Amino acid sequence: MEDVRPTPVVDDPVQRRDMILLDRARGGDLNAFNDLVVVYQDMLFALIVRMVPDRDSASDAVQEAFFSAYRNMAGFRGGSVKSWLSRIAINAAMDAQRLKKRRPADPYPELEDDTWQPPADASADPVTTSLTAERHHALNGALARITGDQRNAIVLYDVEGYDYAEIAELTNVSVGTVKSRIHRGRLALRELLHDRMDLFRG
Amino acid sequence: MAGSRFASSCTIEWTCSVADGRAYHSKHDLELVAAWAAGEATGPDLERAERLLDACDLCVVVARDLRAITLALQELPAVEAMPGLPAAPRDFRLTAEQAARLRSNVPLVQWTDRLVAAVVAFGRPVGASLAALGFVGLLVGATSLGFLGGGAAFGGGATSASSAPMAAAANPTAAPAQGDESGISGIVPAATAATGGTEPGPKASDAVRGLAGAGPGASAEPTSVPPGAPGATFSNAVSQPAPATWLLVASVAALVAGVGLIVIATRRG
């Protein structure tokens, strides 16, 4: 039997808005659920696209995450809707990574795209801009070659700014495991970037 | 005073900062160095890390590189800001049809998803085990029925019977079965011997016993003799399949199921 009790009111306006939308969605209001989708789809896509092989896989994972969220919203027991959605999306991304492992192909072709250049700072000179682009290119290429677990942890911690406890909760592992994955992942990156460390040493 | 720098105070062996540095450096705990570089080494770990970094120049370089990489990671632009990349479909809103499907099929969809996930995860090992079991069962069953040259065969009864004395002679432990006069005694020891057993007739396998009627005493005419009894016919044996026949059927089923599971898991995976 579905739990239809209203979720307790929270102080954070963002979370409050999310809870109201979720409650309405649980009551059968599809537009309310789609409002949540619109709020979080870009954030989730940006999070997932660094974890899976390409943008199509990221789109699939995010879409699957919203399907899963819709199916399971009756089971939401409070807390942050953003974290709940992120957890579902990360699980979907991990599934995509497992598929990728079974079907190896060119890793992360889009993230290694040479045509991309970071937005130029007005004060940046061409040399700095070029070096930054090359550094990002090398880093993205190396990120694509470390293990999925290490990549997820590093992306969530270093790129997305989650803390250890949040990552542990999102990925269902202990904080110690998260730290270990991050440290080992950075060491693996250094190993892969060994010949290009001059780009990073400033 | 080369080599004396850490000789008295440091547990780290004489180190990579001197002559053969790389050999020692490869044994150093780089995860500890990474934790130190991230500012997370505390207590005894901090002391160990500091001793290590005091002793090993290469570890210092590693720590410096790790900090540089961490800084570069933090500076990575959001993927959203990559204008060179083609736009991806970004509207993930659910349509009314999708919502209706998801709502109406909730238990079914979840059950199906779990089943598919289980098949993908375990299909290959389980399928391989089933197929192997089926294959072995098939061999054993076929051997028992004589398809692979075993002693007791449907149509090979005469041959088996004719070879029975030789088999019995070759296997002195295979004593004649009870009821020698009935015609079964010759074939049972032969079948037992052919399948490598040493049990005398009465203890021979049910499969052999069930098919023994096809031996020398078997009649070509329909009779009311029960299968396994002297004079039982081929048709009787077929109409009431022996355990070996069931074994064959089950083995074929296991083999087919195993191969099917492997194929499904491979396609889904």
PDB file of N, CA, C and O in Angstrom, chain A residues 30 34 37-38 41 45-46 49-50 55 59 62-63 66-67 70-72 99 102 110 113 116 135-136 139 154 158 164 180 183-184 186-187 190 197 200-201, chain B residues 30-31 38 40 62 65-66 68-70 72-75 77 79-83 85-86 89-94 98-99 102-103 109-110 113 120 124 269:
ATOM      1  N   LEU A  30       0.887  14.838 -13.218  1.00  0.00           N
ATOM      2  CA  LEU A  30       2.061  14.623 -14.069  1.00  0.00           C
ATOM      3  C   LEU A  30       2.822  15.928 -14.308  1.00  0.00           C
ATOM      4  O   LEU A  30       4.049  15.946 -14.384  1.00  0.00           O
ATOM      5  N   ASN A  34       6.752  16.733 -14.004  1.00  0.00           N
ATOM      6  CA  ASN A  34       7.528  17.305 -15.112  1.00  0.00           C
ATOM      7  C   ASN A  34       8.187  18.626 -14.728  1.00  0.00           C
ATOM      8  O   ASN A  34       9.241  18.968 -15.268  1.00  0.00           O
ATOM      9  N   VAL A  37      11.270  17.569 -13.268  1.00  0.00           N
ATOM     10  CA  VAL A  37      12.181  17.143 -14.346  1.00  0.00           C
ATOM     11  C   VAL A  37      12.887  18.359 -14.935  1.00  0.00           C
ATOM     12  O   VAL A  37      14.119  18.372 -15.106  1.00  0.00           O
ATOM     13  N   VAL A  38      12.106  19.387 -15.216  1.00  0.00           N
ATOM     14  CA  VAL A  38      12.688  20.593 -15.831  1.00  0.00           C
ATOM     15  C   VAL A  38      13.709  21.228 -14.891  1.00  0.00           C
ATOM     16  O   VAL A  38      14.775  21.684 -15.323  1.00  0.00           O
ATOM     17  N   GLN A  41      16.851  18.382 -14.761  1.00  0.00           N
ATOM     18  CA  GLN A  41      17.386  17.614 -15.883  1.00  0.00           C
ATOM     19  C   GLN A  41      18.779  18.087 -16.323  1.00  0.00           C
ATOM     20  O   GLN A  41      19.651  17.253 -16.598  1.00  0.00           O
ATOM     21  N   PHE A  45      22.081  15.829 -16.095  1.00  0.00           N
ATOM     22  CA  PHE A  45      22.791  15.536 -17.338  1.00  0.00           C
ATOM     23  C   PHE A  45      24.269  15.914 -17.212  1.00  0.00           C
ATOM     24  O   PHE A  45      25.158  15.166 -17.601  1.00  0.00           O
ATOM     25  N   ALA A  46      24.520  17.108 -16.636  1.00  0.00           N
ATOM     26  CA  ALA A  46      25.905  17.558 -16.466  1.00  0.00           C
ATOM     27  C   ALA A  46      26.682  16.623 -15.551  1.00  0.00           C
ATOM     28  O   ALA A  46      27.880  16.387 -15.746  1.00  0.00           O
ATOM     29  N   VAL A  49      27.074  13.057 -17.611  1.00  0.00           N
ATOM     30  CA  VAL A  49      27.770  13.005 -18.895  1.00  0.00           C
ATOM     31  C   VAL A  49      29.276  12.741 -18.734  1.00  0.00           C
ATOM     32  O   VAL A  49      29.926  12.254 -19.655  1.00  0.00           O
ATOM     33  N   ARG A  50      29.828  13.024 -17.550  1.00  0.00           N
ATOM     34  CA  ARG A  50      31.250  12.726 -17.347  1.00  0.00           C
ATOM     35  C   ARG A  50      31.464  11.287 -16.887  1.00  0.00           C
ATOM     36  O   ARG A  50      32.592  10.837 -16.765  1.00  0.00           O
ATOM     37  N   ARG A  55      27.323  11.336 -24.893  1.00  0.00           N
ATOM     38  CA  ARG A  55      26.136  12.118 -24.532  1.00  0.00           C
ATOM     39  C   ARG A  55      24.848  11.317 -24.738  1.00  0.00           C
ATOM     40  O   ARG A  55      23.884  11.498 -24.008  1.00  0.00           O
ATOM     41  N   SER A  59      22.101  10.813 -21.954  1.00  0.00           N
ATOM     42  CA  SER A  59      20.672  11.093 -22.140  1.00  0.00           C
ATOM     43  C   SER A  59      19.837   9.881 -21.744  1.00  0.00           C
ATOM     44  O   SER A  59      18.827  10.012 -21.043  1.00  0.00           O
ATOM     45  N   VAL A  62      19.823   9.499 -17.943  1.00  0.00           N
ATOM     46  CA  VAL A  62      18.986  10.496 -17.258  1.00  0.00           C
ATOM     47  C   VAL A  62      17.510  10.188 -17.494  1.00  0.00           C
ATOM     48  O   VAL A  62      16.688  10.252 -16.563  1.00  0.00           O
ATOM     49  N   GLN A  63      17.180   9.826 -18.722  1.00  0.00           N
ATOM     50  CA  GLN A  63      15.780   9.485 -18.995  1.00  0.00           C
ATOM     51  C   GLN A  63      15.353   8.281 -18.149  1.00  0.00           C
ATOM     52  O   GLN A  63      14.273   8.272 -17.555  1.00  0.00           O
ATOM     53  N   PHE A  66      14.691   9.322 -14.601  1.00  0.00           N
ATOM     54  CA  PHE A  66      13.383   9.960 -14.359  1.00  0.00           C
ATOM     55  C   PHE A  66      12.256   8.929 -14.426  1.00  0.00           C
ATOM     56  O   PHE A  66      11.302   9.015 -13.651  1.00  0.00           O
ATOM     57  N   PHE A  67      12.388   7.957 -15.313  1.00  0.00           N
ATOM     58  CA  PHE A  67      11.380   6.872 -15.326  1.00  0.00           C
ATOM     59  C   PHE A  67      11.371   6.159 -13.974  1.00  0.00           C
ATOM     60  O   PHE A  67      10.316   5.895 -13.391  1.00  0.00           O
ATOM     61  N   TYR A  70       9.849   8.222 -11.272  1.00  0.00           N
ATOM     62  CA  TYR A  70       8.381   8.269 -11.378  1.00  0.00           C
ATOM     63  C   TYR A  70       7.769   6.977 -10.829  1.00  0.00           C
ATOM     64  O   TYR A  70       6.778   7.007 -10.110  1.00  0.00           O
ATOM     65  N   ARG A  71       8.414   5.862 -11.179  1.00  0.00           N
ATOM     66  CA  ARG A  71       7.887   4.575 -10.700  1.00  0.00           C
ATOM     67  C   ARG A  71       7.992   4.459  -9.194  1.00  0.00           C
ATOM     68  O   ARG A  71       7.135   3.866  -8.550  1.00  0.00           O
ATOM     69  N   ASN A  72       9.067   5.013  -8.646  1.00  0.00           N
ATOM     70  CA  ASN A  72       9.354   4.779  -7.223  1.00  0.00           C
ATOM     71  C   ASN A  72       9.063   5.972  -6.332  1.00  0.00           C
ATOM     72  O   ASN A  72       9.488   5.983  -5.177  1.00  0.00           O
ATOM     73  N   LEU A  99      27.453  -1.676 -18.973  1.00  0.00           N
ATOM     74  CA  LEU A  99      27.209  -2.025 -20.368  1.00  0.00           C
ATOM     75  C   LEU A  99      28.416  -1.678 -21.219  1.00  0.00           C
ATOM     76  O   LEU A  99      28.820  -2.423 -22.090  1.00  0.00           O
ATOM     77  N   ARG A 102      31.105  -4.124 -21.149  1.00  0.00           N
ATOM     78  CA  ARG A 102      30.873  -5.316 -21.956  1.00  0.00           C
ATOM     79  C   ARG A 102      31.017  -5.034 -23.451  1.00  0.00           C
ATOM     80  O   ARG A 102      31.232  -5.913 -24.229  1.00  0.00           O
ATOM     81  N   GLU A 110      33.564  12.336 -27.250  1.00  0.00           N
ATOM     82  CA  GLU A 110      33.162  13.750 -27.220  1.00  0.00           C
ATOM     83  C   GLU A 110      33.983  14.557 -26.238  1.00  0.00           C
ATOM     84  O   GLU A 110      34.305  15.719 -26.484  1.00  0.00           O
ATOM     85  N   ASP A 113      37.102  15.662 -27.689  1.00  0.00           N
ATOM     86  CA  ASP A 113      36.916  16.415 -28.922  1.00  0.00           C
ATOM     87  C   ASP A 113      37.893  17.590 -29.007  1.00  0.00           C
ATOM     88  O   ASP A 113      37.903  18.477 -28.158  1.00  0.00           O
ATOM     89  N   TRP A 116      36.754  21.500 -29.254  1.00  0.00           N
ATOM     90  CA  TRP A 116      36.231  22.302 -28.160  1.00  0.00           C
ATOM     91  C   TRP A 116      37.316  23.193 -27.548  1.00  0.00           C
ATOM     92  O   TRP A 116      38.454  22.792 -27.358  1.00  0.00           O
ATOM     93  N   ARG A 135      45.377  21.339 -21.407  1.00  0.00           N
ATOM     94  CA  ARG A 135      45.342  20.684 -20.089  1.00  0.00           C
ATOM     95  C   ARG A 135      43.998  19.961 -19.893  1.00  0.00           C
ATOM     96  O   ARG A 135      43.946  18.823 -19.460  1.00  0.00           O
ATOM     97  N   HIS A 136      42.931  20.671 -20.219  1.00  0.00           N
ATOM     98  CA  HIS A 136      41.603  20.063 -20.064  1.00  0.00           C
ATOM     99  C   HIS A 136      41.441  18.852 -20.969  1.00  0.00           C
ATOM    100  O   HIS A 136      40.864  17.832 -20.576  1.00  0.00           O
ATOM    101  N   LEU A 139      43.364  16.005 -19.496  1.00  0.00           N
ATOM    102  CA  LEU A 139      42.709  15.530 -18.274  1.00  0.00           C
ATOM    103  C   LEU A 139      41.447  14.728 -18.594  1.00  0.00           C
ATOM    104  O   LEU A 139      41.203  13.665 -18.009  1.00  0.00           O
ATOM    105  N   ILE A 154      35.868  10.827  -8.390  1.00  0.00           N
ATOM    106  CA  ILE A 154      36.627  12.051  -8.684  1.00  0.00           C
ATOM    107  C   ILE A 154      35.723  13.133  -9.283  1.00  0.00           C
ATOM    108  O   ILE A 154      35.798  14.304  -8.903  1.00  0.00           O
ATOM    109  N   ASP A 158      35.814  16.273  -7.058  1.00  0.00           N
ATOM    110  CA  ASP A 158      36.650  17.375  -7.558  1.00  0.00           C
ATOM    111  C   ASP A 158      35.919  18.281  -8.543  1.00  0.00           C
ATOM    112  O   ASP A 158      36.149  19.491  -8.555  1.00  0.00           O
ATOM    113  N   TYR A 164      32.519  14.008   0.882  1.00  0.00           N
ATOM    114  CA  TYR A 164      32.703  12.552   0.975  1.00  0.00           C
ATOM    115  C   TYR A 164      31.419  11.837   1.401  1.00  0.00           C
ATOM    116  O   TYR A 164      31.066  10.789   0.853  1.00  0.00           O
ATOM    117  N   SER A 180      39.421   6.342  -0.674  1.00  0.00           N
ATOM    118  CA  SER A 180      40.396   5.466  -1.325  1.00  0.00           C
ATOM    119  C   SER A 180      40.265   5.552  -2.853  1.00  0.00           C
ATOM    120  O   SER A 180      41.264   5.630  -3.575  1.00  0.00           O
ATOM    121  N   HIS A 183      41.779   8.878  -4.030  1.00  0.00           N
ATOM    122  CA  HIS A 183      43.246   8.898  -4.001  1.00  0.00           C
ATOM    123  C   HIS A 183      43.842   8.007  -5.090  1.00  0.00           C
ATOM    124  O   HIS A 183      44.769   8.398  -5.793  1.00  0.00           O
ATOM    125  N   ARG A 184      43.283   6.809  -5.186  1.00  0.00           N
ATOM    126  CA  ARG A 184      43.802   5.904  -6.218  1.00  0.00           C
ATOM    127  C   ARG A 184      43.519   6.444  -7.622  1.00  0.00           C
ATOM    128  O   ARG A 184      44.323   6.280  -8.530  1.00  0.00           O
ATOM    129  N   ARG A 186      43.340   9.606  -8.464  1.00  0.00           N
ATOM    130  CA  ARG A 186      44.290  10.683  -8.776  1.00  0.00           C
ATOM    131  C   ARG A 186      45.663  10.104  -9.127  1.00  0.00           C
ATOM    132  O   ARG A 186      46.352  10.605 -10.029  1.00  0.00           O
ATOM    133  N   LEU A 187      46.047   9.063  -8.384  1.00  0.00           N
ATOM    134  CA  LEU A 187      47.338   8.422  -8.709  1.00  0.00           C
ATOM    135  C   LEU A 187      47.301   7.812 -10.114  1.00  0.00           C
ATOM    136  O   LEU A 187      48.285   7.895 -10.862  1.00  0.00           O
ATOM    137  N   ARG A 190      47.693  10.543 -12.577  1.00  0.00           N
ATOM    138  CA  ARG A 190      49.093  10.979 -12.676  1.00  0.00           C
ATOM    139  C   ARG A 190      49.899  10.007 -13.530  1.00  0.00           C
ATOM    140  O   ARG A 190      50.730  10.411 -14.338  1.00  0.00           O
ATOM    141  N   MET A 197      52.958  15.992 -17.570  1.00  0.00           N
ATOM    142  CA  MET A 197      52.803  16.687 -16.299  1.00  0.00           C
ATOM    143  C   MET A 197      53.295  18.128 -16.372  1.00  0.00           C
ATOM    144  O   MET A 197      52.886  18.959 -15.560  1.00  0.00           O
ATOM    145  N   PHE A 200      50.698  20.702 -16.215  1.00  0.00           N
ATOM    146  CA  PHE A 200      49.990  20.941 -14.962  1.00  0.00           C
ATOM    147  C   PHE A 200      50.853  21.599 -13.892  1.00  0.00           C
ATOM    148  O   PHE A 200      50.357  22.095 -12.909  1.00  0.00           O
ATOM    149  N   ARG A 201      52.166  21.547 -14.122  1.00  0.00           N
ATOM    150  CA  ARG A 201      53.050  22.033 -13.062  1.00  0.00           C
ATOM    151  C   ARG A 201      53.172  23.542 -13.070  1.00  0.00           C
ATOM    152  O   ARG A 201      53.870  24.118 -12.251  1.00  0.00           O
TER     153      ARG A 201
ATOM    154  N   LEU B  30      52.031   4.998  -1.924  1.00  0.00           N
ATOM    155  CA  LEU B  30      51.647   6.221  -2.639  1.00  0.00           C
ATOM    156  C   LEU B  30      50.242   6.695  -2.256  1.00  0.00           C
ATOM    157  O   LEU B  30      49.922   7.866  -2.403  1.00  0.00           O
ATOM    158  N   GLU B  31      49.421   5.764  -1.780  1.00  0.00           N
ATOM    159  CA  GLU B  31      48.084   6.199  -1.343  1.00  0.00           C
ATOM    160  C   GLU B  31      48.213   7.091  -0.110  1.00  0.00           C
ATOM    161  O   GLU B  31      47.442   8.035   0.075  1.00  0.00           O
ATOM    162  N   ALA B  38      46.304  15.558  -0.183  1.00  0.00           N
ATOM    163  CA  ALA B  38      44.935  16.077  -0.090  1.00  0.00           C
ATOM    164  C   ALA B  38      44.668  16.693   1.279  1.00  0.00           C
ATOM    165  O   ALA B  38      43.558  17.154   1.544  1.00  0.00           O
ATOM    166  N   GLU B  40      44.639  15.053   4.136  1.00  0.00           N
ATOM    167  CA  GLU B  40      43.776  14.168   4.918  1.00  0.00           C
ATOM    168  C   GLU B  40      44.531  13.180   5.788  1.00  0.00           C
ATOM    169  O   GLU B  40      43.904  12.352   6.457  1.00  0.00           O
ATOM    170  N   VAL B  62      55.531  13.217  -6.519  1.00  0.00           N
ATOM    171  CA  VAL B  62      54.188  12.649  -6.662  1.00  0.00           C
ATOM    172  C   VAL B  62      53.162  13.547  -5.960  1.00  0.00           C
ATOM    173  O   VAL B  62      52.115  13.876  -6.530  1.00  0.00           O
ATOM    174  N   ASP B  65      52.579  16.642  -7.955  1.00  0.00           N
ATOM    175  CA  ASP B  65      51.786  16.353  -9.166  1.00  0.00           C
ATOM    176  C   ASP B  65      50.315  16.141  -8.825  1.00  0.00           C
ATOM    177  O   ASP B  65      49.421  16.593  -9.551  1.00  0.00           O
ATOM    178  N   LEU B  66      50.088  15.428  -7.725  1.00  0.00           N
ATOM    179  CA  LEU B  66      48.698  15.156  -7.345  1.00  0.00           C
ATOM    180  C   LEU B  66      47.961  16.449  -7.011  1.00  0.00           C
ATOM    181  O   LEU B  66      46.787  16.619  -7.364  1.00  0.00           O
ATOM    182  N   ALA B  68      48.626  19.353  -8.277  1.00  0.00           N
ATOM    183  CA  ALA B  68      48.410  20.051  -9.560  1.00  0.00           C
ATOM    184  C   ALA B  68      47.228  19.436 -10.318  1.00  0.00           C
ATOM    185  O   ALA B  68      46.384  20.154 -10.884  1.00  0.00           O
ATOM    186  N   ILE B  69      47.142  18.108 -10.284  1.00  0.00           N
ATOM    187  CA  ILE B  69      46.044  17.433 -10.985  1.00  0.00           C
ATOM    188  C   ILE B  69      44.707  17.768 -10.317  1.00  0.00           C
ATOM    189  O   ILE B  69      43.702  18.021 -10.996  1.00  0.00           O
ATOM    190  N   THR B  70      44.711  17.791  -8.993  1.00  0.00           N
ATOM    191  CA  THR B  70      43.473  18.113  -8.277  1.00  0.00           C
ATOM    192  C   THR B  70      42.997  19.521  -8.627  1.00  0.00           C
ATOM    193  O   THR B  70      41.811  19.755  -8.887  1.00  0.00           O
ATOM    194  N   ALA B  72      43.659  21.149 -11.349  1.00  0.00           N
ATOM    195  CA  ALA B  72      43.192  21.144 -12.743  1.00  0.00           C
ATOM    196  C   ALA B  72      41.803  20.528 -12.842  1.00  0.00           C
ATOM    197  O   ALA B  72      40.959  20.999 -13.626  1.00  0.00           O
ATOM    198  N   LEU B  73      41.552  19.489 -12.058  1.00  0.00           N
ATOM    199  CA  LEU B  73      40.216  18.875 -12.065  1.00  0.00           C
ATOM    200  C   LEU B  73      39.163  19.874 -11.614  1.00  0.00           C
ATOM    201  O   LEU B  73      38.061  19.945 -12.169  1.00  0.00           O
ATOM    202  N   GLN B  74      39.520  20.634 -10.586  1.00  0.00           N
ATOM    203  CA  GLN B  74      38.546  21.597 -10.065  1.00  0.00           C
ATOM    204  C   GLN B  74      38.279  22.732 -11.047  1.00  0.00           C
ATOM    205  O   GLN B  74      37.259  23.406 -10.958  1.00  0.00           O
ATOM    206  N   GLU B  75      39.227  22.905 -11.956  1.00  0.00           N
ATOM    207  CA  GLU B  75      39.039  23.971 -12.956  1.00  0.00           C
ATOM    208  C   GLU B  75      38.345  23.478 -14.218  1.00  0.00           C
ATOM    209  O   GLU B  75      38.090  24.267 -15.133  1.00  0.00           O
ATOM    210  N   PRO B  77      35.816  22.849 -16.887  1.00  0.00           N
ATOM    211  CA  PRO B  77      34.537  23.535 -17.107  1.00  0.00           C
ATOM    212  C   PRO B  77      33.385  22.551 -17.107  1.00  0.00           C
ATOM    213  O   PRO B  77      33.570  21.371 -17.407  1.00  0.00           O
ATOM    214  N   VAL B  79      30.361  20.617 -18.523  1.00  0.00           N
ATOM    215  CA  VAL B  79      30.170  20.154 -19.892  1.00  0.00           C
ATOM    216  C   VAL B  79      29.189  21.051 -20.634  1.00  0.00           C
ATOM    217  O   VAL B  79      29.273  21.243 -21.833  1.00  0.00           O
ATOM    218  N   GLU B  80      28.270  21.635 -19.871  1.00  0.00           N
ATOM    219  CA  GLU B  80      27.279  22.531 -20.484  1.00  0.00           C
ATOM    220  C   GLU B  80      27.949  23.672 -21.256  1.00  0.00           C
ATOM    221  O   GLU B  80      27.402  24.203 -22.197  1.00  0.00           O
ATOM    222  N   ALA B  81      29.157  24.031 -20.806  1.00  0.00           N
ATOM    223  CA  ALA B  81      29.815  25.188 -21.414  1.00  0.00           C
ATOM    224  C   ALA B  81      30.636  24.823 -22.640  1.00  0.00           C
ATOM    225  O   ALA B  81      31.382  25.625 -23.145  1.00  0.00           O
ATOM    226  N   MET B  82      30.521  23.600 -23.106  1.00  0.00           N
ATOM    227  CA  MET B  82      31.304  23.202 -24.261  1.00  0.00           C
ATOM    228  C   MET B  82      30.523  23.490 -25.539  1.00  0.00           C
ATOM    229  O   MET B  82      29.695  22.679 -25.964  1.00  0.00           O
ATOM    230  N   PRO B  83      30.760  24.634 -26.139  1.00  0.00           N
ATOM    231  CA  PRO B  83      29.965  24.997 -27.307  1.00  0.00           C
ATOM    232  C   PRO B  83      30.278  24.161 -28.532  1.00  0.00           C
ATOM    233  O   PRO B  83      29.492  24.075 -29.446  1.00  0.00           O
ATOM    234  N   LEU B  85      30.346  21.059 -28.761  1.00  0.00           N
ATOM    235  CA  LEU B  85      29.647  19.775 -28.775  1.00  0.00           C
ATOM    236  C   LEU B  85      28.240  19.927 -29.335  1.00  0.00           C
ATOM    237  O   LEU B  85      27.574  20.926 -29.083  1.00  0.00           O
ATOM    238  N   PRO B  86      27.797  18.929 -30.076  1.00  0.00           N
ATOM    239  CA  PRO B  86      26.441  19.005 -30.618  1.00  0.00           C
ATOM    240  C   PRO B  86      25.404  18.928 -29.493  1.00  0.00           C
ATOM    241  O   PRO B  86      25.650  18.301 -28.463  1.00  0.00           O
ATOM    242  N   PRO B  89      19.411  15.773 -26.938  1.00  0.00           N
ATOM    243  CA  PRO B  89      18.023  15.963 -26.519  1.00  0.00           C
ATOM    244  C   PRO B  89      17.969  16.153 -25.013  1.00  0.00           C
ATOM    245  O   PRO B  89      18.469  15.330 -24.272  1.00  0.00           O
ATOM    246  N   ARG B  90      17.391  17.220 -24.569  1.00  0.00           N
ATOM    247  CA  ARG B  90      17.445  17.553 -23.148  1.00  0.00           C
ATOM    248  C   ARG B  90      16.078  17.575 -22.494  1.00  0.00           C
ATOM    249  O   ARG B  90      15.987  17.873 -21.331  1.00  0.00           O
ATOM    250  N   ASP B  91      15.038  17.350 -23.253  1.00  0.00           N
ATOM    251  CA  ASP B  91      13.724  17.429 -22.631  1.00  0.00           C
ATOM    252  C   ASP B  91      13.331  16.035 -22.154  1.00  0.00           C
ATOM    253  O   ASP B  91      12.948  15.193 -22.948  1.00  0.00           O
ATOM    254  N   PHE B  92      13.492  15.839 -20.870  1.00  0.00           N
ATOM    255  CA  PHE B  92      13.248  14.514 -20.307  1.00  0.00           C
ATOM    256  C   PHE B  92      11.864  14.417 -19.663  1.00  0.00           C
ATOM    257  O   PHE B  92      11.611  13.485 -18.905  1.00  0.00           O
ATOM    258  N   ARG B  93      11.007  15.383 -19.958  1.00  0.00           N
ATOM    259  CA  ARG B  93       9.673  15.321 -19.352  1.00  0.00           C
ATOM    260  C   ARG B  93       8.914  14.090 -19.835  1.00  0.00           C
ATOM    261  O   ARG B  93       9.083  13.660 -20.986  1.00  0.00           O
ATOM    262  N   LEU B  94       8.109  13.566 -18.973  1.00  0.00           N
ATOM    263  CA  LEU B  94       7.357  12.356 -19.316  1.00  0.00           C
ATOM    264  C   LEU B  94       6.079  12.737 -20.063  1.00  0.00           C
ATOM    265  O   LEU B  94       5.410  13.719 -19.707  1.00  0.00           O
ATOM    266  N   GLN B  98       3.677   7.726 -21.440  1.00  0.00           N
ATOM    267  CA  GLN B  98       4.759   7.101 -20.652  1.00  0.00           C
ATOM    268  C   GLN B  98       4.350   6.987 -19.185  1.00  0.00           C
ATOM    269  O   GLN B  98       4.557   5.951 -18.545  1.00  0.00           O
ATOM    270  N   ALA B  99       3.762   8.065 -18.677  1.00  0.00           N
ATOM    271  CA  ALA B  99       3.353   8.052 -17.264  1.00  0.00           C
ATOM    272  C   ALA B  99       2.316   6.972 -17.017  1.00  0.00           C
ATOM    273  O   ALA B  99       2.398   6.247 -16.017  1.00  0.00           O
ATOM    274  N   LEU B 102       4.026   3.622 -17.071  1.00  0.00           N
ATOM    275  CA  LEU B 102       4.827   3.406 -15.864  1.00  0.00           C
ATOM    276  C   LEU B 102       3.939   3.148 -14.651  1.00  0.00           C
ATOM    277  O   LEU B 102       4.256   2.332 -13.799  1.00  0.00           O
ATOM    278  N   ARG B 103       2.798   3.885 -14.601  1.00  0.00           N
ATOM    279  CA  ARG B 103       1.906   3.739 -13.441  1.00  0.00           C
ATOM    280  C   ARG B 103       1.190   2.393 -13.459  1.00  0.00           C
ATOM    281  O   ARG B 103       1.129   1.707 -12.458  1.00  0.00           O
ATOM    282  N   VAL B 109       6.627  -4.034 -14.398  1.00  0.00           N
ATOM    283  CA  VAL B 109       7.862  -3.447 -14.924  1.00  0.00           C
ATOM    284  C   VAL B 109       9.018  -3.715 -13.972  1.00  0.00           C
ATOM    285  O   VAL B 109      10.114  -4.114 -14.384  1.00  0.00           O
ATOM    286  N   GLN B 110       8.754  -3.529 -12.689  1.00  0.00           N
ATOM    287  CA  GLN B 110       9.833  -3.753 -11.723  1.00  0.00           C
ATOM    288  C   GLN B 110      10.272  -5.212 -11.751  1.00  0.00           C
ATOM    289  O   GLN B 110      11.463  -5.514 -11.742  1.00  0.00           O
ATOM    290  N   ASP B 113      12.182  -5.806 -14.917  1.00  0.00           N
ATOM    291  CA  ASP B 113      13.511  -5.189 -14.840  1.00  0.00           C
ATOM    292  C   ASP B 113      14.448  -6.054 -14.002  1.00  0.00           C
ATOM    293  O   ASP B 113      15.609  -6.283 -14.357  1.00  0.00           O
ATOM    294  N   VAL B 120      20.996 -10.930 -17.032  1.00  0.00           N
ATOM    295  CA  VAL B 120      22.231 -10.340 -17.553  1.00  0.00           C
ATOM    296  C   VAL B 120      23.398 -10.632 -16.604  1.00  0.00           C
ATOM    297  O   VAL B 120      24.505 -10.964 -17.019  1.00  0.00           O
ATOM    298  N   ARG B 124      25.118 -16.023 -17.847  1.00  0.00           N
ATOM    299  CA  ARG B 124      26.221 -16.778 -18.442  1.00  0.00           C
ATOM    300  C   ARG B 124      26.752 -17.889 -17.531  1.00  0.00           C
ATOM    301  O   ARG B 124      26.848 -19.037 -17.974  1.00  0.00           O
ATOM    302  N   GLY B 269      23.387  -8.355 -22.634  1.00  0.00           N
ATOM    303  CA  GLY B 269      24.568  -7.691 -22.054  1.00  0.00           C
ATOM    304  C   GLY B 269      25.262  -6.852 -23.067  1.00  0.00           C
ATOM    305  O   GLY B 269      26.117  -6.069 -22.757  1.00  0.00           O
TER     306      GLY B 269
END
